């Protein structure tokens, strides 16, 4: 059994779904389970619709929903021709439900967390239906599986966590069952449900994570992540056009990259795969003949010291200073308790005798956090920052790396530095407006022509 996950661009229109069908068809002998994201911009539009509706703008919300159904139905027309009305009729209740929910949210000017998840989940419920019918129309014995019947999660709406044991039992029945009957299950990523049946979502970009969870639950021999680039690269090709594809990465390297902003993989994707030793391959759905990147647990990295450079924008730093800290055991515990109480994860930490700085990528509760922290210390909250992170399994073996890094970015103001305990990454904080320049300078330093003679430059494929 293998899991094949197709991201938003890989199901964005009729042509993309045709390519998907070709890829799945070639894998039929391996027993594929197909996991799909919502089509194209759907989830962004659903998020925008909710924000219009909560502002009381029902018209604006319905415009977003109209764009979703227009693009979806255009793809359906393209794929099914004369049979399109039958598929459109299956989708009609889903679109009608979205319209009713948006109207209700506009009346209330607010949306409860569970209703929000239910709304956002519709994108994957629609795409899985379209893809299943498209595969069937091509003669692939596909069956559409509702993700809410398989992925069991807690009730942490917006960022639900899987209950692996319960999911395993459901996956055996609803995914492995059809595969053993030579059918191809097609299931939406990103979406799950609580044991009580309330719809949940895993957080943006979560379809990769769904695919890995299903892979782990099924003991799949491989998880394939089909996307719009040739694999994991030495940097985001949108920032560094000459970035190169990496043939292999260790799962630990890939996890650090994902965590620090390489959005080609959701940060939690590799944990279930590592646990079960399942290889993950990142592949380009527009160029399926390319080998992609193979990610293996514990695999040795390549020869380079730095394998890839990631960055994450929208970071807030919280700087806490107090002269009392020196004398106060338990201060750090009290400090981190505050972040925990407000359910906010801290990424980077640096300390001195009198101050602690942390970075947050989710700053939605930073006002409350600040109020609490101000009871114990002086607090500065600075938005508009970014983290740059260099990753490489071999960083731990080389001296002089830090000197090369900071020489390469000597014209950039570096605000905070940390080396992960794994010594697999070096990260630092810069102002958001400096981040692209920092990444380009570093890429030139570590992957410039002189550093990698003969390397193939690989641009993004297809439309951007
Ligand atoms: P999907 O919709 O298939 O899940 P995403 O947009 O989430 O695709 O992820 C693919 C994008 O990730 C690429 O288009 C690329 O711009 C970006 N990206 C960021 N860092 C990297 C990296 N190191 N290697 C490859 N792609 C990267
Ligand atoms: N559709 C969801 C999102 O856009 C999940 C995913 O595509 O991975 O965030
Ligand atoms: Mg993604």
GROMACS .gro file of C-alpha atoms and ligand atoms in nm:
model
  501
    1UNK     CA    1   0.000   0.000   0.000
    2UNK     CA    2   0.119   0.356  -0.070
    3UNK     CA    3  -0.030   0.694   0.013
    4UNK     CA    4  -0.034   0.957  -0.261
    5UNK     CA    5  -0.117   1.310  -0.146
    6UNK     CA    6  -0.199   1.582  -0.399
    7UNK     CA    7  -0.180   1.948  -0.289
    8UNK     CA    8  -0.404   2.237  -0.390
    9UNK     CA    9  -0.225   2.316  -0.717
   10UNK     CA   10  -0.223   1.948  -0.809
   11UNK     CA   11  -0.605   1.944  -0.812
   12UNK     CA   12  -0.667   2.307  -0.910
   13UNK     CA   13  -0.844   2.249  -1.243
   14UNK     CA   14  -0.938   1.989  -1.502
   15UNK     CA   15  -0.587   1.960  -1.643
   16UNK     CA   16  -0.436   1.911  -1.297
   17UNK     CA   17  -0.689   1.641  -1.211
   18UNK     CA   18  -0.613   1.470  -1.544
   19UNK     CA   19  -0.244   1.465  -1.447
   20UNK     CA   20  -0.337   1.326  -1.105
   21UNK     CA   21  -0.538   1.052  -1.270
   22UNK     CA   22  -0.237   0.953  -1.482
   23UNK     CA   23  -0.014   0.936  -1.174
   24UNK     CA   24  -0.263   0.728  -0.974
   25UNK     CA   25  -0.331   0.498  -1.268
   26UNK     CA   26   0.038   0.415  -1.297
   27UNK     CA   27   0.047   0.328  -0.925
   28UNK     CA   28  -0.265   0.112  -0.917
   29UNK     CA   29  -0.059  -0.207  -0.877
   30UNK     CA   30   0.090  -0.072  -0.552
   31UNK     CA   31  -0.246  -0.018  -0.382
   32UNK     CA   32  -0.267   0.361  -0.363
   33UNK     CA   33  -0.468   0.556  -0.108
   34UNK     CA   34  -0.527   0.902  -0.257
   35UNK     CA   35  -0.535   1.204  -0.023
   36UNK     CA   36  -0.637   1.538  -0.172
   37UNK     CA   37  -0.627   1.901  -0.067
   38UNK     CA   38  -0.901   2.146  -0.152
   39UNK     CA   39  -0.882   2.267  -0.513
   40UNK     CA   40  -0.656   2.567  -0.587
   41UNK     CA   41  -0.743   2.872  -0.378
   42UNK     CA   42  -1.051   2.717  -0.217
   43UNK     CA   43  -0.937   2.720   0.147
   44UNK     CA   44  -0.809   3.079   0.120
   45UNK     CA   45  -1.148   3.177  -0.017
   46UNK     CA   46  -1.335   2.994   0.256
   47UNK     CA   47  -1.123   3.175   0.514
   48UNK     CA   48  -1.194   3.506   0.338
   49UNK     CA   49  -1.566   3.426   0.323
   50UNK     CA   50  -1.573   3.370   0.698
   51UNK     CA   51  -1.390   3.689   0.769
   52UNK     CA   52  -1.634   3.886   0.545
   53UNK     CA   53  -1.929   3.715   0.713
   54UNK     CA   54  -1.805   3.784   1.067
   55UNK     CA   55  -1.771   4.150   0.962
   56UNK     CA   56  -2.143   4.135   0.879
   57UNK     CA   57  -2.074   4.150   0.503
   58UNK     CA   58  -2.291   3.868   0.371
   59UNK     CA   59  -2.256   3.989   0.011
   60UNK     CA   60  -1.876   3.979   0.032
   61UNK     CA   61  -1.887   3.630   0.183
   62UNK     CA   62  -2.117   3.502  -0.091
   63UNK     CA   63  -1.888   3.648  -0.357
   64UNK     CA   64  -1.602   3.436  -0.222
   65UNK     CA   65  -1.824   3.128  -0.221
   66UNK     CA   66  -1.940   3.203  -0.576
   67UNK     CA   67  -1.575   3.204  -0.686
   68UNK     CA   68  -1.525   2.864  -0.521
   69UNK     CA   69  -1.825   2.706  -0.692
   70UNK     CA   70  -1.747   2.876  -1.027
   71UNK     CA   71  -1.392   2.734  -1.038
   72UNK     CA   72  -1.501   2.393  -0.912
   73UNK     CA   73  -1.780   2.363  -1.165
   74UNK     CA   74  -1.552   2.481  -1.446
   75UNK     CA   75  -1.319   2.192  -1.358
   76UNK     CA   76  -1.613   1.953  -1.343
   77UNK     CA   77  -1.725   2.064  -1.692
   78UNK     CA   78  -1.373   2.018  -1.824
   79UNK     CA   79  -1.335   1.671  -1.678
   80UNK     CA   80  -1.678   1.516  -1.725
   81UNK     CA   81  -1.827   1.680  -2.034
   82UNK     CA   82  -2.177   1.542  -2.082
   83UNK     CA   83  -2.166   1.370  -1.741
   84UNK     CA   84  -2.086   1.699  -1.561
   85UNK     CA   85  -2.444   1.773  -1.445
   86UNK     CA   86  -2.457   1.451  -1.241
   87UNK     CA   87  -2.135   1.542  -1.055
   88UNK     CA   88  -2.253   1.904  -1.014
   89UNK     CA   89  -2.575   1.772  -0.861
   90UNK     CA   90  -2.373   1.580  -0.601
   91UNK     CA   91  -2.182   1.897  -0.513
   92UNK     CA   92  -2.487   2.125  -0.499
   93UNK     CA   93  -2.585   2.042  -0.138
   94UNK     CA   94  -2.228   2.116  -0.020
   95UNK     CA   95  -2.229   2.459  -0.185
   96UNK     CA   96  -2.580   2.532  -0.059
   97UNK     CA   97  -2.470   2.442   0.294
   98UNK     CA   98  -2.178   2.684   0.270
   99UNK     CA   99  -2.412   2.964   0.160
  100UNK     CA  100  -2.649   2.900   0.452
  101UNK     CA  101  -2.364   2.892   0.702
  102UNK     CA  102  -2.217   3.218   0.566
  103UNK     CA  103  -2.557   3.387   0.596
  104UNK     CA  104  -2.596   3.270   0.955
  105UNK     CA  105  -2.244   3.389   1.047
  106UNK     CA  106  -2.320   3.728   0.891
  107UNK     CA  107  -2.632   3.761   1.108
  108UNK     CA  108  -2.444   3.666   1.425
  109UNK     CA  109  -2.123   3.853   1.329
  110UNK     CA  110  -1.930   3.570   1.488
  111UNK     CA  111  -1.847   3.210   1.420
  112UNK     CA  112  -1.801   2.944   1.687
  113UNK     CA  113  -1.477   2.745   1.654
  114UNK     CA  114  -1.653   2.418   1.572
  115UNK     CA  115  -1.864   2.582   1.301
  116UNK     CA  116  -1.551   2.737   1.153
  117UNK     CA  117  -1.389   2.395   1.116
  118UNK     CA  118  -1.704   2.253   0.962
  119UNK     CA  119  -1.705   2.538   0.710
  120UNK     CA  120  -1.334   2.507   0.617
  121UNK     CA  121  -1.362   2.129   0.580
  122UNK     CA  122  -1.600   2.162   0.286
  123UNK     CA  123  -1.310   2.236   0.047
  124UNK     CA  124  -1.163   1.888   0.093
  125UNK     CA  125  -1.505   1.723   0.101
  126UNK     CA  126  -1.572   1.876  -0.243
  127UNK     CA  127  -1.231   1.795  -0.395
  128UNK     CA  128  -1.233   1.434  -0.278
  129UNK     CA  129  -1.570   1.385  -0.443
  130UNK     CA  130  -1.459   1.541  -0.772
  131UNK     CA  131  -1.132   1.344  -0.780
  132UNK     CA  132  -1.301   1.014  -0.696
  133UNK     CA  133  -1.554   1.063  -0.974
  134UNK     CA  134  -1.279   1.172  -1.217
  135UNK     CA  135  -1.076   0.858  -1.146
  136UNK     CA  136  -1.384   0.640  -1.185
  137UNK     CA  137  -1.458   0.808  -1.520
  138UNK     CA  138  -1.111   0.699  -1.632
  139UNK     CA  139  -1.175   0.341  -1.532
  140UNK     CA  140  -0.991   0.349  -1.197
  141UNK     CA  141  -1.208   0.175  -0.936
  142UNK     CA  142  -1.208   0.475  -0.702
  143UNK     CA  143  -1.429   0.516  -0.397
  144UNK     CA  144  -1.472   0.842  -0.214
  145UNK     CA  145  -1.419   0.814   0.162
  146UNK     CA  146  -1.538   1.086   0.400
  147UNK     CA  147  -1.233   1.187   0.609
  148UNK     CA  148  -1.462   1.239   0.909
  149UNK     CA  149  -1.519   0.865   0.918
  150UNK     CA  150  -1.146   0.794   0.936
  151UNK     CA  151  -0.933   1.063   1.100
  152UNK     CA  152  -1.034   1.079   1.467
  153UNK     CA  153  -0.904   1.388   1.645
  154UNK     CA  154  -0.933   1.576   1.971
  155UNK     CA  155  -1.162   1.879   1.989
  156UNK     CA  156  -0.887   2.138   1.947
  157UNK     CA  157  -1.072   2.317   1.669
  158UNK     CA  158  -0.859   2.485   1.406
  159UNK     CA  159  -0.554   2.274   1.496
  160UNK     CA  160  -0.685   1.935   1.595
  161UNK     CA  161  -0.451   1.652   1.693
  162UNK     CA  162  -0.513   1.295   1.577
  163UNK     CA  163  -0.606   1.010   1.805
  164UNK     CA  164  -0.378   0.760   1.635
  165UNK     CA  165  -0.523   0.447   1.788
  166UNK     CA  166  -0.884   0.530   1.697
  167UNK     CA  167  -0.773   0.645   1.351
  168UNK     CA  168  -0.582   0.321   1.297
  169UNK     CA  169  -0.894   0.111   1.351
  170UNK     CA  170  -1.101   0.330   1.118
  171UNK     CA  171  -0.826   0.340   0.855
  172UNK     CA  172  -0.802  -0.036   0.853
  173UNK     CA  173  -1.171  -0.065   0.780
  174UNK     CA  174  -1.232   0.233   0.550
  175UNK     CA  175  -0.900   0.258   0.363
  176UNK     CA  176  -0.721  -0.078   0.384
  177UNK     CA  177  -1.055  -0.255   0.331
  178UNK     CA  178  -1.119  -0.105  -0.014
  179UNK     CA  179  -0.750  -0.144  -0.111
  180UNK     CA  180  -0.770  -0.516  -0.034
  181UNK     CA  181  -1.068  -0.529  -0.271
  182UNK     CA  182  -0.851  -0.357  -0.535
  183UNK     CA  183  -1.038  -0.029  -0.501
  184UNK     CA  184  -0.867   0.311  -0.475
  185UNK     CA  185  -0.994   0.514  -0.178
  186UNK     CA  186  -0.993   0.892  -0.228
  187UNK     CA  187  -1.007   1.094   0.093
  188UNK     CA  188  -0.976   1.462   0.180
  189UNK     CA  189  -0.670   1.569   0.377
  190UNK     CA  190  -0.682   1.835   0.651
  191UNK     CA  191  -1.022   1.713   0.777
  192UNK     CA  192  -1.119   1.489   1.066
  193UNK     CA  193  -1.383   1.456   1.334
  194UNK     CA  194  -1.395   1.414   1.710
  195UNK     CA  195  -1.507   1.081   1.851
  196UNK     CA  196  -1.845   1.248   1.898
  197UNK     CA  197  -1.865   1.329   1.526
  198UNK     CA  198  -1.789   1.703   1.524
  199UNK     CA  199  -1.590   1.809   1.217
  200UNK     CA  200  -1.234   1.931   1.286
  201UNK     CA  201  -0.941   2.054   1.077
  202UNK     CA  202  -0.569   2.004   1.137
  203UNK     CA  203  -0.445   2.357   1.062
  204UNK     CA  204  -0.342   2.520   0.736
  205UNK     CA  205  -0.136   2.300   0.510
  206UNK     CA  206  -0.252   1.999   0.710
  207UNK     CA  207  -0.322   1.762   0.421
  208UNK     CA  208   0.042   1.653   0.425
  209UNK     CA  209  -0.002   1.562   0.790
  210UNK     CA  210  -0.321   1.364   0.712
  211UNK     CA  211  -0.133   1.169   0.446
  212UNK     CA  212   0.146   1.082   0.689
  213UNK     CA  213  -0.102   0.980   0.959
  214UNK     CA  214  -0.285   0.751   0.717
  215UNK     CA  215   0.048   0.614   0.594
  216UNK     CA  216   0.156   0.535   0.950
  217UNK     CA  217  -0.182   0.384   1.044
  218UNK     CA  218  -0.179   0.161   0.736
  219UNK     CA  219   0.188   0.068   0.755
  220UNK     CA  220   0.223   0.201   0.399
  221UNK     CA  221   0.548   0.130   0.221
  222UNK     CA  222   0.578   0.494   0.108
  223UNK     CA  223   0.406   0.832   0.135
  224UNK     CA  224   0.421   1.048  -0.177
  225UNK     CA  225   0.364   1.424  -0.149
  226UNK     CA  226   0.276   1.551  -0.498
  227UNK     CA  227   0.316   1.928  -0.527
  228UNK     CA  228   0.424   2.208  -0.764
  229UNK     CA  229   0.803   2.189  -0.724
  230UNK     CA  230   1.054   1.918  -0.810
  231UNK     CA  231   1.117   1.828  -0.447
  232UNK     CA  232   1.263   1.984  -0.137
  233UNK     CA  233   1.510   2.243  -0.246
  234UNK     CA  234   1.808   2.433  -0.113
  235UNK     CA  235   1.572   2.728  -0.052
  236UNK     CA  236   1.220   2.837  -0.143
  237UNK     CA  237   1.243   2.885  -0.522
  238UNK     CA  238   1.008   3.182  -0.491
  239UNK     CA  239   1.287   3.362  -0.305
  240UNK     CA  240   1.592   3.203  -0.470
  241UNK     CA  241   1.509   3.116  -0.832
  242UNK     CA  242   1.837   2.925  -0.871
  243UNK     CA  243   1.758   2.697  -0.572
  244UNK     CA  244   1.835   2.331  -0.643
  245UNK     CA  245   1.649   2.012  -0.574
  246UNK     CA  246   1.786   1.784  -0.304
  247UNK     CA  247   1.784   1.413  -0.395
  248UNK     CA  248   1.776   1.299  -0.035
  249UNK     CA  249   1.722   1.446   0.306
  250UNK     CA  250   1.710   1.291   0.648
  251UNK     CA  251   1.367   1.311   0.807
  252UNK     CA  252   1.523   1.513   1.087
  253UNK     CA  253   1.659   1.769   0.840
  254UNK     CA  254   1.331   1.787   0.654
  255UNK     CA  255   1.138   1.830   0.981
  256UNK     CA  256   1.354   2.124   1.083
  257UNK     CA  257   1.307   2.285   0.741
  258UNK     CA  258   0.931   2.237   0.755
  259UNK     CA  259   0.915   2.372   1.107
  260UNK     CA  260   1.112   2.680   1.011
  261UNK     CA  261   0.900   2.774   0.714
  262UNK     CA  262   0.965   2.543   0.415
  263UNK     CA  263   0.595   2.514   0.351
  264UNK     CA  264   0.640   2.238   0.094
  265UNK     CA  265   0.581   2.010   0.396
  266UNK     CA  266   0.352   2.071   0.692
  267UNK     CA  267   0.576   2.077   1.003
  268UNK     CA  268   0.412   1.775   1.168
  269UNK     CA  269   0.416   1.555   0.858
  270UNK     CA  270   0.732   1.364   0.928
  271UNK     CA  271   0.672   1.264   1.288
  272UNK     CA  272   0.433   0.975   1.212
  273UNK     CA  273   0.651   0.864   0.921
  274UNK     CA  274   0.968   0.868   1.132
  275UNK     CA  275   0.797   0.671   1.405
  276UNK     CA  276   0.706   0.392   1.165
  277UNK     CA  277   1.016   0.428   0.945
  278UNK     CA  278   0.808   0.507   0.636
  279UNK     CA  279   0.991   0.688   0.355
  280UNK     CA  280   0.836   1.009   0.227
  281UNK     CA  281   0.893   1.131  -0.128
  282UNK     CA  282   0.823   1.488  -0.245
  283UNK     CA  283   0.738   1.495  -0.616
  284UNK     CA  284   0.622   1.737  -0.885
  285UNK     CA  285   0.278   1.653  -1.024
  286UNK     CA  286   0.359   1.856  -1.337
  287UNK     CA  287   0.677   1.658  -1.399
  288UNK     CA  288   0.606   1.313  -1.259
  289UNK     CA  289   0.907   1.163  -1.438
  290UNK     CA  290   1.145   1.353  -1.208
  291UNK     CA  291   1.283   1.161  -0.910
  292UNK     CA  292   1.186   1.420  -0.645
  293UNK     CA  293   1.332   1.420  -0.295
  294UNK     CA  294   1.349   1.110  -0.084
  295UNK     CA  295   1.318   1.165   0.290
  296UNK     CA  296   1.436   0.883   0.510
  297UNK     CA  297   1.462   0.860   0.884
  298UNK     CA  298   1.824   0.870   0.992
  299UNK     CA  299   1.951   0.885   0.633
  300UNK     CA  300   2.283   1.058   0.613
  301UNK     CA  301   2.263   1.403   0.464
  302UNK     CA  302   2.464   1.492   0.156
  303UNK     CA  303   2.819   1.615   0.159
  304UNK     CA  304   2.738   1.983   0.212
  305UNK     CA  305   2.746   2.133   0.558
  306UNK     CA  306   2.436   2.339   0.498
  307UNK     CA  307   2.173   2.144   0.307
  308UNK     CA  308   1.894   2.399   0.285
  309UNK     CA  309   1.783   2.740   0.407
  310UNK     CA  310   1.430   2.806   0.528
  311UNK     CA  311   1.259   3.118   0.651
  312UNK     CA  312   0.939   3.205   0.828
  313UNK     CA  313   0.776   3.547   0.817
  314UNK     CA  314   0.512   3.697   1.044
  315UNK     CA  315   0.713   3.632   1.357
  316UNK     CA  316   0.662   3.829   1.678
  317UNK     CA  317   0.937   3.850   1.937
  318UNK     CA  318   0.857   3.887   2.304
  319UNK     CA  319   1.142   4.027   2.511
  320UNK     CA  320   1.112   3.996   2.885
  321UNK     CA  321   1.361   4.172   3.110
  322UNK     CA  322   1.394   4.184   3.482
  323UNK     CA  323   1.684   4.232   3.718
  324UNK     CA  324   1.512   3.996   3.964
  325UNK     CA  325   1.559   3.698   3.738
  326UNK     CA  326   1.918   3.638   3.840
  327UNK     CA  327   1.808   3.555   4.193
  328UNK     CA  328   1.488   3.376   4.118
  329UNK     CA  329   1.483   3.005   4.054
  330UNK     CA  330   1.155   2.909   3.893
  331UNK     CA  331   1.134   3.233   3.697
  332UNK     CA  332   1.160   3.059   3.362
  333UNK     CA  333   0.897   2.808   3.461
  334UNK     CA  334   0.659   3.086   3.556
  335UNK     CA  335   0.737   3.261   3.230
  336UNK     CA  336   0.672   2.960   3.007
  337UNK     CA  337   0.362   2.876   3.206
  338UNK     CA  338   0.212   3.196   3.073
  339UNK     CA  339   0.266   3.091   2.711
  340UNK     CA  340   0.129   2.745   2.788
  341UNK     CA  341  -0.181   2.888   2.954
  342UNK     CA  342  -0.258   3.082   2.638
  343UNK     CA  343  -0.191   2.779   2.421
  344UNK     CA  344   0.091   2.952   2.236
  345UNK     CA  345   0.400   2.768   2.118
  346UNK     CA  346   0.740   2.930   2.144
  347UNK     CA  347   0.988   2.870   1.859
  348UNK     CA  348   1.324   3.022   1.945
  349UNK     CA  349   1.453   3.117   2.287
  350UNK     CA  350   1.756   3.315   2.393
  351UNK     CA  351   1.843   3.418   2.746
  352UNK     CA  352   2.084   3.635   2.939
  353UNK     CA  353   2.104   3.690   3.312
  354UNK     CA  354   1.848   3.966   3.295
  355UNK     CA  355   1.640   3.895   2.989
  356UNK     CA  356   1.467   3.626   2.789
  357UNK     CA  357   1.361   3.666   2.427
  358UNK     CA  358   1.127   3.426   2.253
  359UNK     CA  359   0.972   3.414   1.910
  360UNK     CA  360   0.610   3.327   1.835
  361UNK     CA  361   0.459   3.250   1.496
  362UNK     CA  362   0.105   3.249   1.630
  363UNK     CA  363   0.058   3.585   1.795
  364UNK     CA  364  -0.322   3.571   1.819
  365UNK     CA  365  -0.308   3.578   2.200
  366UNK     CA  366  -0.007   3.800   2.245
  367UNK     CA  367  -0.205   4.085   2.408
  368UNK     CA  368  -0.323   3.855   2.687
  369UNK     CA  369   0.026   3.706   2.722
  370UNK     CA  370   0.178   4.051   2.750
  371UNK     CA  371  -0.069   4.151   3.023
  372UNK     CA  372   0.023   3.847   3.231
  373UNK     CA  373   0.397   3.882   3.176
  374UNK     CA  374   0.387   4.246   3.275
  375UNK     CA  375   0.303   4.132   3.627
  376UNK     CA  376   0.651   3.979   3.650
  377UNK     CA  377   0.881   4.184   3.429
  378UNK     CA  378   0.926   4.450   3.165
  379UNK     CA  379   0.788   4.328   2.833
  380UNK     CA  380   0.850   4.438   2.474
  381UNK     CA  381   0.647   4.282   2.195
  382UNK     CA  382   0.792   4.341   1.849
  383UNK     CA  383   0.598   4.230   1.540
  384UNK     CA  384   0.724   4.223   1.181
  385UNK     CA  385   1.013   3.987   1.224
  386UNK     CA  386   1.129   3.673   1.047
  387UNK     CA  387   1.337   3.366   1.125
  388UNK     CA  388   1.607   3.241   0.892
  389UNK     CA  389   1.714   2.883   0.952
  390UNK     CA  390   2.004   2.688   0.803
  391UNK     CA  391   1.974   2.313   0.829
  392UNK     CA  392   2.221   2.031   0.778
  393UNK     CA  393   2.290   1.700   0.944
  394UNK     CA  394   2.660   1.773   0.928
  395UNK     CA  395   2.647   2.121   1.080
  396UNK     CA  396   2.747   1.963   1.406
  397UNK     CA  397   3.075   1.842   1.265
  398UNK     CA  398   3.200   2.164   1.121
  399UNK     CA  399   3.358   2.462   1.280
  400UNK     CA  400   3.366   2.797   1.113
  401UNK     CA  401   3.010   2.767   0.984
  402UNK     CA  402   2.891   3.047   1.211
  403UNK     CA  403   3.163   3.274   1.078
  404UNK     CA  404   3.059   3.203   0.718
  405UNK     CA  405   2.693   3.257   0.800
  406UNK     CA  406   2.734   3.590   0.970
  407UNK     CA  407   2.989   3.716   0.719
  408UNK     CA  408   2.736   3.641   0.443
  409UNK     CA  409   2.471   3.852   0.617
  410UNK     CA  410   2.697   4.122   0.753
  411UNK     CA  411   2.480   4.393   0.596
  412UNK     CA  412   2.168   4.258   0.769
  413UNK     CA  413   2.079   4.342   1.126
  414UNK     CA  414   2.068   4.010   1.314
  415UNK     CA  415   1.845   4.040   1.619
  416UNK     CA  416   1.859   3.702   1.792
  417UNK     CA  417   2.059   3.383   1.732
  418UNK     CA  418   2.013   3.023   1.833
  419UNK     CA  419   2.158   2.684   1.753
  420UNK     CA  420   1.919   2.397   1.806
  421UNK     CA  421   2.014   2.135   2.064
  422UNK     CA  422   2.033   1.883   1.780
  423UNK     CA  423   2.301   2.111   1.633
  424UNK     CA  424   2.130   2.036   1.309
  425UNK     CA  425   2.018   2.394   1.264
  426UNK     CA  426   2.136   2.748   1.313
  427UNK     CA  427   1.859   3.006   1.323
  428UNK     CA  428   1.846   3.378   1.362
  429UNK     CA  429   1.589   3.655   1.365
  430UNK     CA  430   1.585   3.954   1.130
  431UNK     CA  431   1.337   4.225   1.040
  432UNK     CA  432   1.083   4.095   0.790
  433UNK     CA  433   1.197   4.336   0.519
  434UNK     CA  434   1.550   4.191   0.536
  435UNK     CA  435   1.459   3.825   0.518
  436UNK     CA  436   1.471   3.766   0.142
  437UNK     CA  437   1.804   3.945   0.112
  438UNK     CA  438   1.947   3.737   0.398
  439UNK     CA  439   1.830   3.410   0.238
  440UNK     CA  440   1.975   3.507  -0.102
  441UNK     CA  441   2.312   3.605   0.046
  442UNK     CA  442   2.330   3.280   0.239
  443UNK     CA  443   2.230   3.076  -0.064
  444UNK     CA  444   2.507   3.236  -0.265
  445UNK     CA  445   2.756   3.166   0.016
  446UNK     CA  446   2.666   2.799   0.058
  447UNK     CA  447   2.530   2.700  -0.282
  448UNK     CA  448   2.685   2.954  -0.516
  449UNK     CA  449   2.836   2.826  -0.840
  450UNK     CA  450   3.180   2.787  -0.682
  451UNK     CA  451   3.041   2.584  -0.391
  452UNK     CA  452   2.860   2.333  -0.612
  453UNK     CA  453   3.019   2.297  -0.953
  454UNK     CA  454   2.810   2.122  -1.213
  455UNK     CA  455   2.493   2.132  -1.005
  456UNK     CA  456   2.173   2.144  -1.201
  457UNK     CA  457   1.961   2.449  -1.152
  458UNK     CA  458   1.595   2.365  -1.130
  459UNK     CA  459   1.330   2.628  -1.156
  460UNK     CA  460   0.969   2.586  -1.055
  461UNK     CA  461   0.774   2.400  -1.313
  462UNK     CA  462   0.462   2.520  -1.483
  463UNK     CA  463   0.263   2.827  -1.405
  464UNK     CA  464   0.344   3.041  -1.105
  465LIG     P1  465   0.073   2.212  -0.189
  465LIG     O1  466  -0.046   2.295  -0.227
  465LIG     O2  467   0.108   2.109  -0.291
  465LIG     O3  468   0.063   2.156  -0.051
  465LIG     P2  469   0.245   2.424  -0.097
  465LIG     O4  470   0.221   2.555  -0.162
  465LIG     O5  471   0.192   2.403   0.040
  465LIG     O6  472   0.197   2.310  -0.195
  465LIG     O7  473   0.403   2.396  -0.094
  465LIG     C1  474   0.480   2.406  -0.211
  465LIG     C2  475   0.558   2.535  -0.209
  465LIG     O8  476   0.651   2.535  -0.102
  465LIG     C3  477   0.644   2.559  -0.330
  465LIG     O9  478   0.573   2.617  -0.436
  465LIG     C4  479   0.756   2.649  -0.278
  465LIG    O10  480   0.737   2.784  -0.312
  465LIG     C5  481   0.744   2.637  -0.127
  465LIG     N1  482   0.871   2.606  -0.062
  465LIG     C6  483   0.920   2.670   0.047
  465LIG     N2  484   1.039   2.621   0.082
  465LIG     C7  485   1.069   2.522  -0.004
  465LIG     C8  486   1.180   2.433  -0.018
  465LIG     N3  487   1.284   2.433   0.065
  465LIG     N4  488   1.176   2.343  -0.118
  465LIG     C9  489   1.071   2.338  -0.203
  465LIG     N5  490   0.964   2.420  -0.196
  465LIG    C10  491   0.962   2.512  -0.098
  466LIG     N1  492  -0.665   2.300   0.213
  466LIG     C1  493  -0.591   2.319   0.335
  466LIG     C2  494  -0.512   2.449   0.328
  466LIG     O1  495  -0.512   2.514   0.226
  466LIG     C3  496  -0.503   2.204   0.368
  466LIG     C4  497  -0.393   2.174   0.268
  466LIG     O2  498  -0.406   2.211   0.151
  466LIG     O3  499  -0.295   2.109   0.304
  466LIG     O4  500  -0.455   2.487   0.426
  467LIG    MG1  501   0.096   2.239   0.140
   0.00000   0.00000   0.00000
